[in-house]
């Protein structure tokens, strides 16, 4: 009886933990692959869990921040999902790599074609973005999740610093400090210098290898000649001994 009560209490406690943790962990989130450095480019994953038991997620809409427009937004193809990219004119053009950008992506929509997010599963929707703003610590992406039973969940509430998490928080991307190389690689000049250094190192390595091979070959030849000389000497000594014995006889 005591064991049954303990098991029942444990089950109730576990269920309570799941009920408390469930809603907080089930909202749409955004995470970078690696780091999302200010002024740089990054690949973002919008993670969409299905928090319903009797319905499947069939649509996701992600609104991109208008206060920090991104000049480049490229979604990755997701099997079984159609992708639509909406752009809008910017009130104030922005400069990106010497080009003036007058419009930017305002929304990306994924709609299930021959796929869906079933109960108990999640799906990630990757997007390559940049250049990330240098004057912000985070970006807020308001998302709308639609189920096949026509239910719509709006993940659009912006969190406040020091405040409690909203019931339907919007995905928030935290930006890290600017890297020396915003693209994760060097400039063309740096790349050329690197190639030159690699070529020089390769040539030096080849020269060292050839020298080592030549030295090894010389050592082998010298040892062979030395062994032959010793053998000839031994044969000569033996011949002399035999000749001496014959004369004595």
JSON list of C-alpha atoms in Angstrom, two decimals:
[
{"chain": "A", "resi": 1, "resn": "UNK", "atom": "CA", "xyz": [0.00, 0.00, 0.00]},
{"chain": "A", "resi": 2, "resn": "UNK", "atom": "CA", "xyz": [2.83, 2.37, 0.91]},
{"chain": "A", "resi": 3, "resn": "UNK", "atom": "CA", "xyz": [4.61, 1.62, -2.37]},
{"chain": "A", "resi": 4, "resn": "UNK", "atom": "CA", "xyz": [1.42, 2.36, -4.31]},
{"chain": "A", "resi": 5, "resn": "UNK", "atom": "CA", "xyz": [0.99, 5.68, -2.52]},
{"chain": "A", "resi": 6, "resn": "UNK", "atom": "CA", "xyz": [4.60, 6.60, -3.15]},
{"chain": "A", "resi": 7, "resn": "UNK", "atom": "CA", "xyz": [4.27, 5.72, -6.83]},
{"chain": "A", "resi": 8, "resn": "UNK", "atom": "CA", "xyz": [1.04, 7.70, -7.11]},
{"chain": "A", "resi": 9, "resn": "UNK", "atom": "CA", "xyz": [2.61, 10.71, -5.42]},
{"chain": "A", "resi": 10, "resn": "UNK", "atom": "CA", "xyz": [5.64, 10.47, -7.70]},
{"chain": "A", "resi": 11, "resn": "UNK", "atom": "CA", "xyz": [3.42, 10.30, -10.76]},
{"chain": "A", "resi": 12, "resn": "UNK", "atom": "CA", "xyz": [1.42, 13.34, -9.68]},
{"chain": "A", "resi": 13, "resn": "UNK", "atom": "CA", "xyz": [4.63, 15.28, -9.01]},
{"chain": "A", "resi": 14, "resn": "UNK", "atom": "CA", "xyz": [6.07, 14.35, -12.41]},
{"chain": "A", "resi": 15, "resn": "UNK", "atom": "CA", "xyz": [2.83, 15.34, -14.13]},
{"chain": "A", "resi": 16, "resn": "UNK", "atom": "CA", "xyz": [2.86, 18.66, -12.31]},
{"chain": "A", "resi": 17, "resn": "UNK", "atom": "CA", "xyz": [6.43, 19.32, -13.45]},
{"chain": "A", "resi": 18, "resn": "UNK", "atom": "CA", "xyz": [5.48, 18.51, -17.03]},
{"chain": "A", "resi": 19, "resn": "UNK", "atom": "CA", "xyz": [2.42, 20.74, -16.88]},
{"chain": "A", "resi": 20, "resn": "UNK", "atom": "CA", "xyz": [4.47, 23.61, -15.51]},
{"chain": "A", "resi": 21, "resn": "UNK", "atom": "CA", "xyz": [7.43, 23.16, -17.86]},
{"chain": "A", "resi": 22, "resn": "UNK", "atom": "CA", "xyz": [5.38, 22.20, -20.91]},
{"chain": "A", "resi": 23, "resn": "UNK", "atom": "CA", "xyz": [3.93, 25.58, -21.96]},
{"chain": "A", "resi": 24, "resn": "UNK", "atom": "CA", "xyz": [7.21, 27.40, -21.32]},
{"chain": "A", "resi": 25, "resn": "UNK", "atom": "CA", "xyz": [9.15, 24.97, -23.52]},
{"chain": "A", "resi": 26, "resn": "UNK", "atom": "CA", "xyz": [6.57, 24.66, -26.30]},
{"chain": "A", "resi": 27, "resn": "UNK", "atom": "CA", "xyz": [6.68, 28.09, -27.90]},
{"chain": "A", "resi": 28, "resn": "UNK", "atom": "CA", "xyz": [8.30, 29.02, -31.19]},
{"chain": "A", "resi": 29, "resn": "UNK", "atom": "CA", "xyz": [11.97, 29.96, -30.72]},
{"chain": "A", "resi": 30, "resn": "UNK", "atom": "CA", "xyz": [14.91, 31.11, -32.83]},
{"chain": "A", "resi": 31, "resn": "UNK", "atom": "CA", "xyz": [18.50, 29.94, -32.39]},
{"chain": "A", "resi": 32, "resn": "UNK", "atom": "CA", "xyz": [21.61, 30.69, -34.45]},
{"chain": "A", "resi": 33, "resn": "UNK", "atom": "CA", "xyz": [23.88, 28.00, -35.83]},
{"chain": "A", "resi": 34, "resn": "UNK", "atom": "CA", "xyz": [27.03, 28.99, -33.96]},
{"chain": "A", "resi": 35, "resn": "UNK", "atom": "CA", "xyz": [27.00, 32.69, -33.08]},
{"chain": "A", "resi": 36, "resn": "UNK", "atom": "CA", "xyz": [24.99, 35.66, -34.32]},
{"chain": "A", "resi": 37, "resn": "UNK", "atom": "CA", "xyz": [27.61, 38.42, -34.19]},
{"chain": "A", "resi": 38, "resn": "UNK", "atom": "CA", "xyz": [26.71, 42.07, -34.65]},
{"chain": "A", "resi": 39, "resn": "UNK", "atom": "CA", "xyz": [27.43, 43.24, -38.18]},
{"chain": "A", "resi": 40, "resn": "UNK", "atom": "CA", "xyz": [27.87, 39.67, -39.41]},
{"chain": "A", "resi": 41, "resn": "UNK", "atom": "CA", "xyz": [25.88, 36.96, -41.14]},
{"chain": "A", "resi": 42, "resn": "UNK", "atom": "CA", "xyz": [24.30, 33.91, -39.52]},
{"chain": "A", "resi": 43, "resn": "UNK", "atom": "CA", "xyz": [22.07, 30.93, -40.15]},
{"chain": "A", "resi": 44, "resn": "UNK", "atom": "CA", "xyz": [19.00, 30.92, -37.91]},
{"chain": "A", "resi": 45, "resn": "UNK", "atom": "CA", "xyz": [16.76, 27.99, -37.03]},
{"chain": "A", "resi": 46, "resn": "UNK", "atom": "CA", "xyz": [13.15, 28.74, -36.20]},
{"chain": "A", "resi": 47, "resn": "UNK", "atom": "CA", "xyz": [12.09, 25.80, -34.04]},
{"chain": "A", "resi": 48, "resn": "UNK", "atom": "CA", "xyz": [8.36, 25.05, -34.06]},
{"chain": "A", "resi": 49, "resn": "UNK", "atom": "CA", "xyz": [7.05, 22.40, -31.62]},
{"chain": "A", "resi": 50, "resn": "UNK", "atom": "CA", "xyz": [3.49, 21.06, -31.86]},
{"chain": "A", "resi": 51, "resn": "UNK", "atom": "CA", "xyz": [1.82, 21.66, -28.51]},
{"chain": "A", "resi": 52, "resn": "UNK", "atom": "CA", "xyz": [-1.59, 20.21, -29.42]},
{"chain": "A", "resi": 53, "resn": "UNK", "atom": "CA", "xyz": [-2.63, 16.57, -28.99]},
{"chain": "A", "resi": 54, "resn": "UNK", "atom": "CA", "xyz": [-5.35, 16.49, -31.63]},
{"chain": "A", "resi": 55, "resn": "UNK", "atom": "CA", "xyz": [-4.06, 18.86, -34.33]},
{"chain": "A", "resi": 56, "resn": "UNK", "atom": "CA", "xyz": [-1.03, 19.29, -36.59]},
{"chain": "A", "resi": 57, "resn": "UNK", "atom": "CA", "xyz": [0.85, 22.48, -37.42]},
{"chain": "A", "resi": 58, "resn": "UNK", "atom": "CA", "xyz": [0.45, 23.34, -41.10]},
{"chain": "A", "resi": 59, "resn": "UNK", "atom": "CA", "xyz": [1.69, 26.93, -41.33]},
{"chain": "A", "resi": 60, "resn": "UNK", "atom": "CA", "xyz": [4.31, 29.25, -39.84]},
{"chain": "A", "resi": 61, "resn": "UNK", "atom": "CA", "xyz": [4.65, 32.97, -40.48]},
{"chain": "A", "resi": 62, "resn": "UNK", "atom": "CA", "xyz": [7.72, 34.83, -39.23]},
{"chain": "A", "resi": 63, "resn": "UNK", "atom": "CA", "xyz": [7.75, 38.64, -39.33]},
{"chain": "A", "resi": 64, "resn": "UNK", "atom": "CA", "xyz": [11.17, 40.23, -39.60]},
{"chain": "A", "resi": 65, "resn": "UNK", "atom": "CA", "xyz": [12.00, 43.31, -37.53]},
{"chain": "A", "resi": 66, "resn": "UNK", "atom": "CA", "xyz": [11.18, 46.57, -39.32]},
{"chain": "A", "resi": 67, "resn": "UNK", "atom": "CA", "xyz": [13.34, 48.66, -36.98]},
{"chain": "A", "resi": 68, "resn": "UNK", "atom": "CA", "xyz": [16.45, 46.69, -38.02]},
{"chain": "A", "resi": 69, "resn": "UNK", "atom": "CA", "xyz": [15.87, 45.54, -41.62]},
{"chain": "A", "resi": 70, "resn": "UNK", "atom": "CA", "xyz": [18.10, 42.78, -42.94]},
{"chain": "A", "resi": 71, "resn": "UNK", "atom": "CA", "xyz": [19.50, 43.25, -46.44]},
{"chain": "A", "resi": 72, "resn": "UNK", "atom": "CA", "xyz": [19.85, 39.52, -47.06]},
{"chain": "A", "resi": 73, "resn": "UNK", "atom": "CA", "xyz": [17.33, 36.82, -46.08]},
{"chain": "A", "resi": 74, "resn": "UNK", "atom": "CA", "xyz": [17.54, 33.41, -47.75]},
{"chain": "A", "resi": 75, "resn": "UNK", "atom": "CA", "xyz": [15.38, 30.51, -46.50]},
{"chain": "A", "resi": 76, "resn": "UNK", "atom": "CA", "xyz": [16.61, 26.96, -46.86]},
{"chain": "A", "resi": 77, "resn": "UNK", "atom": "CA", "xyz": [14.31, 24.54, -48.64]},
{"chain": "A", "resi": 78, "resn": "UNK", "atom": "CA", "xyz": [12.34, 22.31, -46.25]},
{"chain": "A", "resi": 79, "resn": "UNK", "atom": "CA", "xyz": [10.94, 19.11, -47.79]},
{"chain": "A", "resi": 80, "resn": "UNK", "atom": "CA", "xyz": [7.15, 19.10, -47.83]},
{"chain": "A", "resi": 81, "resn": "UNK", "atom": "CA", "xyz": [6.79, 22.86, -47.23]},
{"chain": "A", "resi": 82, "resn": "UNK", "atom": "CA", "xyz": [6.16, 25.74, -49.61]},
{"chain": "A", "resi": 83, "resn": "UNK", "atom": "CA", "xyz": [8.03, 28.96, -48.84]},
{"chain": "A", "resi": 84, "resn": "UNK", "atom": "CA", "xyz": [6.91, 32.49, -49.60]},
{"chain": "A", "resi": 85, "resn": "UNK", "atom": "CA", "xyz": [9.12, 35.54, -49.04]},
{"chain": "A", "resi": 86, "resn": "UNK", "atom": "CA", "xyz": [7.47, 38.98, -48.75]},
{"chain": "A", "resi": 87, "resn": "UNK", "atom": "CA", "xyz": [9.42, 42.21, -49.14]},
{"chain": "A", "resi": 88, "resn": "UNK", "atom": "CA", "xyz": [8.49, 45.79, -48.36]},
{"chain": "A", "resi": 89, "resn": "UNK", "atom": "CA", "xyz": [9.89, 49.22, -49.19]},
{"chain": "A", "resi": 90, "resn": "UNK", "atom": "CA", "xyz": [12.09, 50.79, -46.58]},
{"chain": "A", "resi": 91, "resn": "UNK", "atom": "CA", "xyz": [11.25, 54.24, -45.25]},
{"chain": "A", "resi": 92, "resn": "UNK", "atom": "CA", "xyz": [14.98, 54.90, -45.11]},
{"chain": "A", "resi": 93, "resn": "UNK", "atom": "CA", "xyz": [17.39, 53.07, -47.48]},
{"chain": "A", "resi": 94, "resn": "UNK", "atom": "CA", "xyz": [20.31, 51.26, -45.88]},
{"chain": "A", "resi": 95, "resn": "UNK", "atom": "CA", "xyz": [23.86, 50.72, -47.10]},
{"chain": "A", "resi": 96, "resn": "UNK", "atom": "CA", "xyz": [25.22, 47.17, -47.36]},
{"chain": "A", "resi": 97, "resn": "UNK", "atom": "CA", "xyz": [28.65, 46.40, -48.89]},
{"chain": "A", "resi": 98, "resn": "UNK", "atom": "CA", "xyz": [28.59, 49.55, -50.99]},
{"chain": "A", "resi": 99, "resn": "UNK", "atom": "CA", "xyz": [25.04, 48.98, -52.26]},
{"chain": "A", "resi": 100, "resn": "UNK", "atom": "CA", "xyz": [21.97, 51.00, -51.39]},
{"chain": "A", "resi": 101, "resn": "UNK", "atom": "CA", "xyz": [19.12, 48.74, -50.23]},
{"chain": "A", "resi": 102, "resn": "UNK", "atom": "CA", "xyz": [15.63, 50.18, -50.70]},
{"chain": "A", "resi": 103, "resn": "UNK", "atom": "CA", "xyz": [13.59, 47.10, -49.74]},
{"chain": "A", "resi": 104, "resn": "UNK", "atom": "CA", "xyz": [13.98, 44.24, -47.29]},
{"chain": "A", "resi": 105, "resn": "UNK", "atom": "CA", "xyz": [12.26, 41.01, -46.37]},
{"chain": "A", "resi": 106, "resn": "UNK", "atom": "CA", "xyz": [9.34, 41.68, -44.05]},
{"chain": "A", "resi": 107, "resn": "UNK", "atom": "CA", "xyz": [7.93, 38.17, -43.68]},
{"chain": "A", "resi": 108, "resn": "UNK", "atom": "CA", "xyz": [8.67, 34.54, -44.52]},
{"chain": "A", "resi": 109, "resn": "UNK", "atom": "CA", "xyz": [5.81, 32.02, -44.61]},
{"chain": "A", "resi": 110, "resn": "UNK", "atom": "CA", "xyz": [6.12, 28.24, -44.60]},
{"chain": "A", "resi": 111, "resn": "UNK", "atom": "CA", "xyz": [2.96, 26.34, -45.62]},
{"chain": "A", "resi": 112, "resn": "UNK", "atom": "CA", "xyz": [2.66, 22.56, -45.44]},
{"chain": "A", "resi": 113, "resn": "UNK", "atom": "CA", "xyz": [2.38, 20.91, -48.85]},
{"chain": "A", "resi": 114, "resn": "UNK", "atom": "CA", "xyz": [2.67, 17.16, -48.32]},
{"chain": "A", "resi": 115, "resn": "UNK", "atom": "CA", "xyz": [4.06, 17.43, -44.79]},
{"chain": "A", "resi": 116, "resn": "UNK", "atom": "CA", "xyz": [3.03, 18.77, -41.37]},
{"chain": "A", "resi": 117, "resn": "UNK", "atom": "CA", "xyz": [4.19, 18.91, -37.76]},
{"chain": "A", "resi": 118, "resn": "UNK", "atom": "CA", "xyz": [2.27, 16.14, -36.02]},
{"chain": "A", "resi": 119, "resn": "UNK", "atom": "CA", "xyz": [1.51, 16.03, -32.28]},
{"chain": "A", "resi": 120, "resn": "UNK", "atom": "CA", "xyz": [4.62, 15.18, -30.29]},
{"chain": "A", "resi": 121, "resn": "UNK", "atom": "CA", "xyz": [7.03, 16.44, -32.97]},
{"chain": "A", "resi": 122, "resn": "UNK", "atom": "CA", "xyz": [8.83, 19.65, -33.91]},
{"chain": "A", "resi": 123, "resn": "UNK", "atom": "CA", "xyz": [10.25, 21.13, -37.10]},
{"chain": "A", "resi": 124, "resn": "UNK", "atom": "CA", "xyz": [13.14, 23.53, -37.75]},
{"chain": "A", "resi": 125, "resn": "UNK", "atom": "CA", "xyz": [13.01, 26.14, -40.50]},
{"chain": "A", "resi": 126, "resn": "UNK", "atom": "CA", "xyz": [16.53, 27.43, -41.39]},
{"chain": "A", "resi": 127, "resn": "UNK", "atom": "CA", "xyz": [17.16, 30.93, -42.77]},
{"chain": "A", "resi": 128, "resn": "UNK", "atom": "CA", "xyz": [20.44, 32.62, -43.70]},
{"chain": "A", "resi": 129, "resn": "UNK", "atom": "CA", "xyz": [20.38, 36.31, -42.70]},
{"chain": "A", "resi": 130, "resn": "UNK", "atom": "CA", "xyz": [22.59, 39.39, -42.64]},
{"chain": "A", "resi": 131, "resn": "UNK", "atom": "CA", "xyz": [23.99, 41.78, -42.18]},
{"chain": "A", "resi": 132, "resn": "UNK", "atom": "CA", "xyz": [22.96, 41.76, -38.52]},
{"chain": "A", "resi": 133, "resn": "UNK", "atom": "CA", "xyz": [22.69, 45.24, -36.93]},
{"chain": "A", "resi": 134, "resn": "UNK", "atom": "CA", "xyz": [25.63, 46.63, -35.01]},
{"chain": "A", "resi": 135, "resn": "UNK", "atom": "CA", "xyz": [23.52, 48.91, -32.83]},
{"chain": "A", "resi": 136, "resn": "UNK", "atom": "CA", "xyz": [21.24, 46.31, -31.23]},
{"chain": "A", "resi": 137, "resn": "UNK", "atom": "CA", "xyz": [21.64, 43.56, -28.65]},
{"chain": "A", "resi": 138, "resn": "UNK", "atom": "CA", "xyz": [18.76, 41.44, -29.87]},
{"chain": "A", "resi": 139, "resn": "UNK", "atom": "CA", "xyz": [16.20, 41.02, -32.63]},
{"chain": "A", "resi": 140, "resn": "UNK", "atom": "CA", "xyz": [12.54, 40.13, -32.12]},
{"chain": "A", "resi": 141, "resn": "UNK", "atom": "CA", "xyz": [10.78, 37.96, -34.70]},
{"chain": "A", "resi": 142, "resn": "UNK", "atom": "CA", "xyz": [7.00, 37.82, -34.22]},
{"chain": "A", "resi": 143, "resn": "UNK", "atom": "CA", "xyz": [5.63, 34.46, -35.33]},
{"chain": "A", "resi": 144, "resn": "UNK", "atom": "CA", "xyz": [2.17, 33.04, -36.06]},
{"chain": "A", "resi": 145, "resn": "UNK", "atom": "CA", "xyz": [1.53, 29.29, -35.87]},
{"chain": "A", "resi": 146, "resn": "UNK", "atom": "CA", "xyz": [-1.52, 27.75, -37.56]},
{"chain": "A", "resi": 147, "resn": "UNK", "atom": "CA", "xyz": [-2.99, 24.28, -36.95]},
{"chain": "A", "resi": 148, "resn": "UNK", "atom": "CA", "xyz": [-5.04, 22.13, -39.31]},
{"chain": "A", "resi": 149, "resn": "UNK", "atom": "CA", "xyz": [-8.12, 22.68, -37.12]},
{"chain": "A", "resi": 150, "resn": "UNK", "atom": "CA", "xyz": [-7.90, 26.42, -37.99]},
{"chain": "A", "resi": 151, "resn": "UNK", "atom": "CA", "xyz": [-6.52, 27.35, -34.56]},
{"chain": "A", "resi": 152, "resn": "UNK", "atom": "CA", "xyz": [-4.03, 30.22, -34.70]},
{"chain": "A", "resi": 153, "resn": "UNK", "atom": "CA", "xyz": [-1.42, 30.91, -32.00]},
{"chain": "A", "resi": 154, "resn": "UNK", "atom": "CA", "xyz": [0.30, 34.30, -32.10]},
{"chain": "A", "resi": 155, "resn": "UNK", "atom": "CA", "xyz": [3.81, 34.31, -30.65]},
{"chain": "A", "resi": 156, "resn": "UNK", "atom": "CA", "xyz": [4.08, 38.09, -30.69]},
{"chain": "A", "resi": 157, "resn": "UNK", "atom": "CA", "xyz": [4.52, 39.30, -27.11]},
{"chain": "A", "resi": 158, "resn": "UNK", "atom": "CA", "xyz": [7.86, 41.00, -26.60]},
{"chain": "A", "resi": 159, "resn": "UNK", "atom": "CA", "xyz": [9.66, 40.14, -23.35]},
{"chain": "A", "resi": 160, "resn": "UNK", "atom": "CA", "xyz": [10.65, 42.94, -21.00]},
{"chain": "A", "resi": 161, "resn": "UNK", "atom": "CA", "xyz": [14.01, 43.11, -19.27]},
{"chain": "A", "resi": 162, "resn": "UNK", "atom": "CA", "xyz": [13.72, 41.79, -15.74]},
{"chain": "A", "resi": 163, "resn": "UNK", "atom": "CA", "xyz": [10.05, 40.91, -16.22]},
{"chain": "A", "resi": 164, "resn": "UNK", "atom": "CA", "xyz": [8.29, 37.57, -16.35]},
{"chain": "A", "resi": 165, "resn": "UNK", "atom": "CA", "xyz": [8.07, 35.65, -19.59]},
{"chain": "A", "resi": 166, "resn": "UNK", "atom": "CA", "xyz": [4.85, 36.43, -21.47]},
{"chain": "A", "resi": 167, "resn": "UNK", "atom": "CA", "xyz": [2.28, 33.72, -22.14]},
{"chain": "A", "resi": 168, "resn": "UNK", "atom": "CA", "xyz": [2.95, 33.89, -25.89]},
{"chain": "A", "resi": 169, "resn": "UNK", "atom": "CA", "xyz": [6.53, 35.20, -26.21]},
{"chain": "A", "resi": 170, "resn": "UNK", "atom": "CA", "xyz": [7.93, 36.19, -29.57]},
{"chain": "A", "resi": 171, "resn": "UNK", "atom": "CA", "xyz": [11.15, 34.48, -30.71]},
{"chain": "A", "resi": 172, "resn": "UNK", "atom": "CA", "xyz": [14.16, 36.58, -29.64]},
{"chain": "A", "resi": 173, "resn": "UNK", "atom": "CA", "xyz": [17.63, 36.36, -31.18]},
{"chain": "A", "resi": 174, "resn": "UNK", "atom": "CA", "xyz": [20.46, 37.44, -28.86]},
{"chain": "A", "resi": 175, "resn": "UNK", "atom": "CA", "xyz": [23.36, 39.10, -30.68]},
{"chain": "A", "resi": 176, "resn": "UNK", "atom": "CA", "xyz": [26.96, 38.65, -29.61]},
{"chain": "A", "resi": 177, "resn": "UNK", "atom": "CA", "xyz": [29.84, 41.11, -29.81]},
{"chain": "A", "resi": 178, "resn": "UNK", "atom": "CA", "xyz": [31.01, 42.03, -33.30]},
{"chain": "A", "resi": 179, "resn": "UNK", "atom": "CA", "xyz": [33.69, 39.73, -34.70]},
{"chain": "A", "resi": 180, "resn": "UNK", "atom": "CA", "xyz": [36.80, 40.97, -36.51]},
{"chain": "A", "resi": 181, "resn": "UNK", "atom": "CA", "xyz": [35.58, 39.13, -39.58]},
{"chain": "A", "resi": 182, "resn": "UNK", "atom": "CA", "xyz": [31.84, 39.64, -40.06]},
{"chain": "A", "resi": 183, "resn": "UNK", "atom": "CA", "xyz": [31.54, 36.92, -42.68]},
{"chain": "A", "resi": 184, "resn": "UNK", "atom": "CA", "xyz": [33.36, 34.22, -40.77]},
{"chain": "A", "resi": 185, "resn": "UNK", "atom": "CA", "xyz": [36.28, 34.43, -43.24]},
{"chain": "A", "resi": 186, "resn": "UNK", "atom": "CA", "xyz": [38.98, 36.86, -44.35]},
{"chain": "A", "resi": 187, "resn": "UNK", "atom": "CA", "xyz": [38.89, 39.46, -47.08]},
{"chain": "A", "resi": 188, "resn": "UNK", "atom": "CA", "xyz": [40.06, 38.70, -50.63]},
{"chain": "A", "resi": 189, "resn": "UNK", "atom": "CA", "xyz": [43.50, 40.20, -49.90]},
{"chain": "A", "resi": 190, "resn": "UNK", "atom": "CA", "xyz": [43.80, 38.15, -46.72]},
{"chain": "A", "resi": 191, "resn": "UNK", "atom": "CA", "xyz": [42.76, 35.04, -48.62]},
{"chain": "A", "resi": 192, "resn": "UNK", "atom": "CA", "xyz": [45.39, 35.73, -51.32]},
{"chain": "A", "resi": 193, "resn": "UNK", "atom": "CA", "xyz": [48.05, 36.27, -48.67]},
{"chain": "A", "resi": 194, "resn": "UNK", "atom": "CA", "xyz": [47.01, 33.05, -47.03]},
{"chain": "A", "resi": 195, "resn": "UNK", "atom": "CA", "xyz": [47.26, 31.21, -50.35]},
{"chain": "A", "resi": 196, "resn": "UNK", "atom": "CA", "xyz": [50.72, 32.69, -50.96]},
{"chain": "A", "resi": 197, "resn": "UNK", "atom": "CA", "xyz": [51.85, 31.58, -47.50]},
{"chain": "A", "resi": 198, "resn": "UNK", "atom": "CA", "xyz": [50.42, 28.12, -48.09]},
{"chain": "A", "resi": 199, "resn": "UNK", "atom": "CA", "xyz": [52.22, 27.88, -51.47]},
{"chain": "A", "resi": 200, "resn": "UNK", "atom": "CA", "xyz": [55.51, 28.96, -49.88]},
{"chain": "A", "resi": 201, "resn": "UNK", "atom": "CA", "xyz": [55.07, 26.48, -47.03]},
{"chain": "A", "resi": 202, "resn": "UNK", "atom": "CA", "xyz": [54.28, 23.72, -49.50]},
{"chain": "A", "resi": 203, "resn": "UNK", "atom": "CA", "xyz": [57.38, 24.51, -51.59]},
{"chain": "A", "resi": 204, "resn": "UNK", "atom": "CA", "xyz": [59.57, 24.60, -48.48]},
{"chain": "A", "resi": 205, "resn": "UNK", "atom": "CA", "xyz": [58.09, 21.33, -47.28]},
{"chain": "A", "resi": 206, "resn": "UNK", "atom": "CA", "xyz": [58.72, 19.70, -50.67]},
{"chain": "A", "resi": 207, "resn": "UNK", "atom": "CA", "xyz": [62.32, 20.97, -50.65]},
{"chain": "A", "resi": 208, "resn": "UNK", "atom": "CA", "xyz": [62.85, 19.60, -47.15]},
{"chain": "A", "resi": 209, "resn": "UNK", "atom": "CA", "xyz": [61.33, 16.26, -48.15]},
{"chain": "A", "resi": 210, "resn": "UNK", "atom": "CA", "xyz": [63.59, 16.06, -51.24]},
{"chain": "A", "resi": 211, "resn": "UNK", "atom": "CA", "xyz": [66.64, 16.94, -49.15]},
{"chain": "A", "resi": 212, "resn": "UNK", "atom": "CA", "xyz": [65.70, 14.33, -46.57]},
{"chain": "A", "resi": 213, "resn": "UNK", "atom": "CA", "xyz": [65.16, 11.74, -49.31]},
{"chain": "A", "resi": 214, "resn": "UNK", "atom": "CA", "xyz": [68.55, 12.59, -50.90]},
{"chain": "A", "resi": 215, "resn": "UNK", "atom": "CA", "xyz": [70.26, 12.40, -47.54]},
{"chain": "A", "resi": 216, "resn": "UNK", "atom": "CA", "xyz": [68.62, 9.08, -46.80]},
{"chain": "A", "resi": 217, "resn": "UNK", "atom": "CA", "xyz": [69.63, 7.76, -50.23]},
{"chain": "A", "resi": 218, "resn": "UNK", "atom": "CA", "xyz": [73.25, 8.86, -49.70]},
{"chain": "A", "resi": 219, "resn": "UNK", "atom": "CA", "xyz": [73.36, 7.20, -46.29]},
{"chain": "A", "resi": 220, "resn": "UNK", "atom": "CA", "xyz": [71.97, 3.97, -47.73]},
{"chain": "A", "resi": 221, "resn": "UNK", "atom": "CA", "xyz": [74.54, 3.95, -50.56]},
{"chain": "A", "resi": 222, "resn": "UNK", "atom": "CA", "xyz": [77.40, 4.59, -48.14]},
{"chain": "A", "resi": 223, "resn": "UNK", "atom": "CA", "xyz": [76.26, 1.78, -45.86]},
{"chain": "A", "resi": 224, "resn": "UNK", "atom": "CA", "xyz": [75.92, -0.62, -48.80]},
{"chain": "A", "resi": 225, "resn": "UNK", "atom": "CA", "xyz": [79.42, 0.18, -50.06]},
{"chain": "A", "resi": 226, "resn": "UNK", "atom": "CA", "xyz": [80.80, -0.20, -46.56]},
{"chain": "A", "resi": 227, "resn": "UNK", "atom": "CA", "xyz": [79.22, -3.63, -46.15]},
{"chain": "A", "resi": 228, "resn": "UNK", "atom": "CA", "xyz": [80.55, -4.72, -49.58]},
{"chain": "A", "resi": 229, "resn": "UNK", "atom": "CA", "xyz": [84.02, -3.54, -48.58]},
{"chain": "A", "resi": 230, "resn": "UNK", "atom": "CA", "xyz": [83.88, -5.53, -45.35]},
{"chain": "A", "resi": 231, "resn": "UNK", "atom": "CA", "xyz": [82.75, -8.64, -47.21]},
{"chain": "A", "resi": 232, "resn": "UNK", "atom": "CA", "xyz": [85.57, -8.26, -49.76]},
{"chain": "A", "resi": 233, "resn": "UNK", "atom": "CA", "xyz": [88.04, -7.78, -46.95]},
{"chain": "A", "resi": 234, "resn": "UNK", "atom": "CA", "xyz": [86.86, -10.91, -45.14]},
{"chain": "A", "resi": 235, "resn": "UNK", "atom": "CA", "xyz": [87.03, -12.91, -48.37]},
{"chain": "A", "resi": 236, "resn": "UNK", "atom": "CA", "xyz": [90.56, -11.60, -48.98]},
{"chain": "A", "resi": 237, "resn": "UNK", "atom": "CA", "xyz": [91.70, -12.57, -45.50]},
{"chain": "A", "resi": 238, "resn": "UNK", "atom": "CA", "xyz": [90.20, -16.06, -45.86]},
{"chain": "A", "resi": 239, "resn": "UNK", "atom": "CA", "xyz": [91.88, -16.50, -49.25]},
{"chain": "A", "resi": 240, "resn": "UNK", "atom": "CA", "xyz": [95.22, -15.45, -47.76]},
{"chain": "A", "resi": 241, "resn": "UNK", "atom": "CA", "xyz": [94.91, -17.91, -44.89]},
{"chain": "A", "resi": 242, "resn": "UNK", "atom": "CA", "xyz": [94.08, -20.79, -47.21]},
{"chain": "A", "resi": 243, "resn": "UNK", "atom": "CA", "xyz": [96.98, -19.90, -49.50]},
{"chain": "A", "resi": 244, "resn": "UNK", "atom": "CA", "xyz": [99.37, -19.86, -46.56]},
{"chain": "A", "resi": 245, "resn": "UNK", "atom": "CA", "xyz": [98.23, -23.31, -45.41]},
{"chain": "A", "resi": 246, "resn": "UNK", "atom": "CA", "xyz": [98.75, -24.75, -48.86]},
{"chain": "A", "resi": 247, "resn": "UNK", "atom": "CA", "xyz": [102.31, -23.43, -49.00]},
{"chain": "A", "resi": 248, "resn": "UNK", "atom": "CA", "xyz": [103.07, -24.86, -45.57]},
{"chain": "A", "resi": 249, "resn": "UNK", "atom": "CA", "xyz": [101.77, -28.23, -46.67]}
]
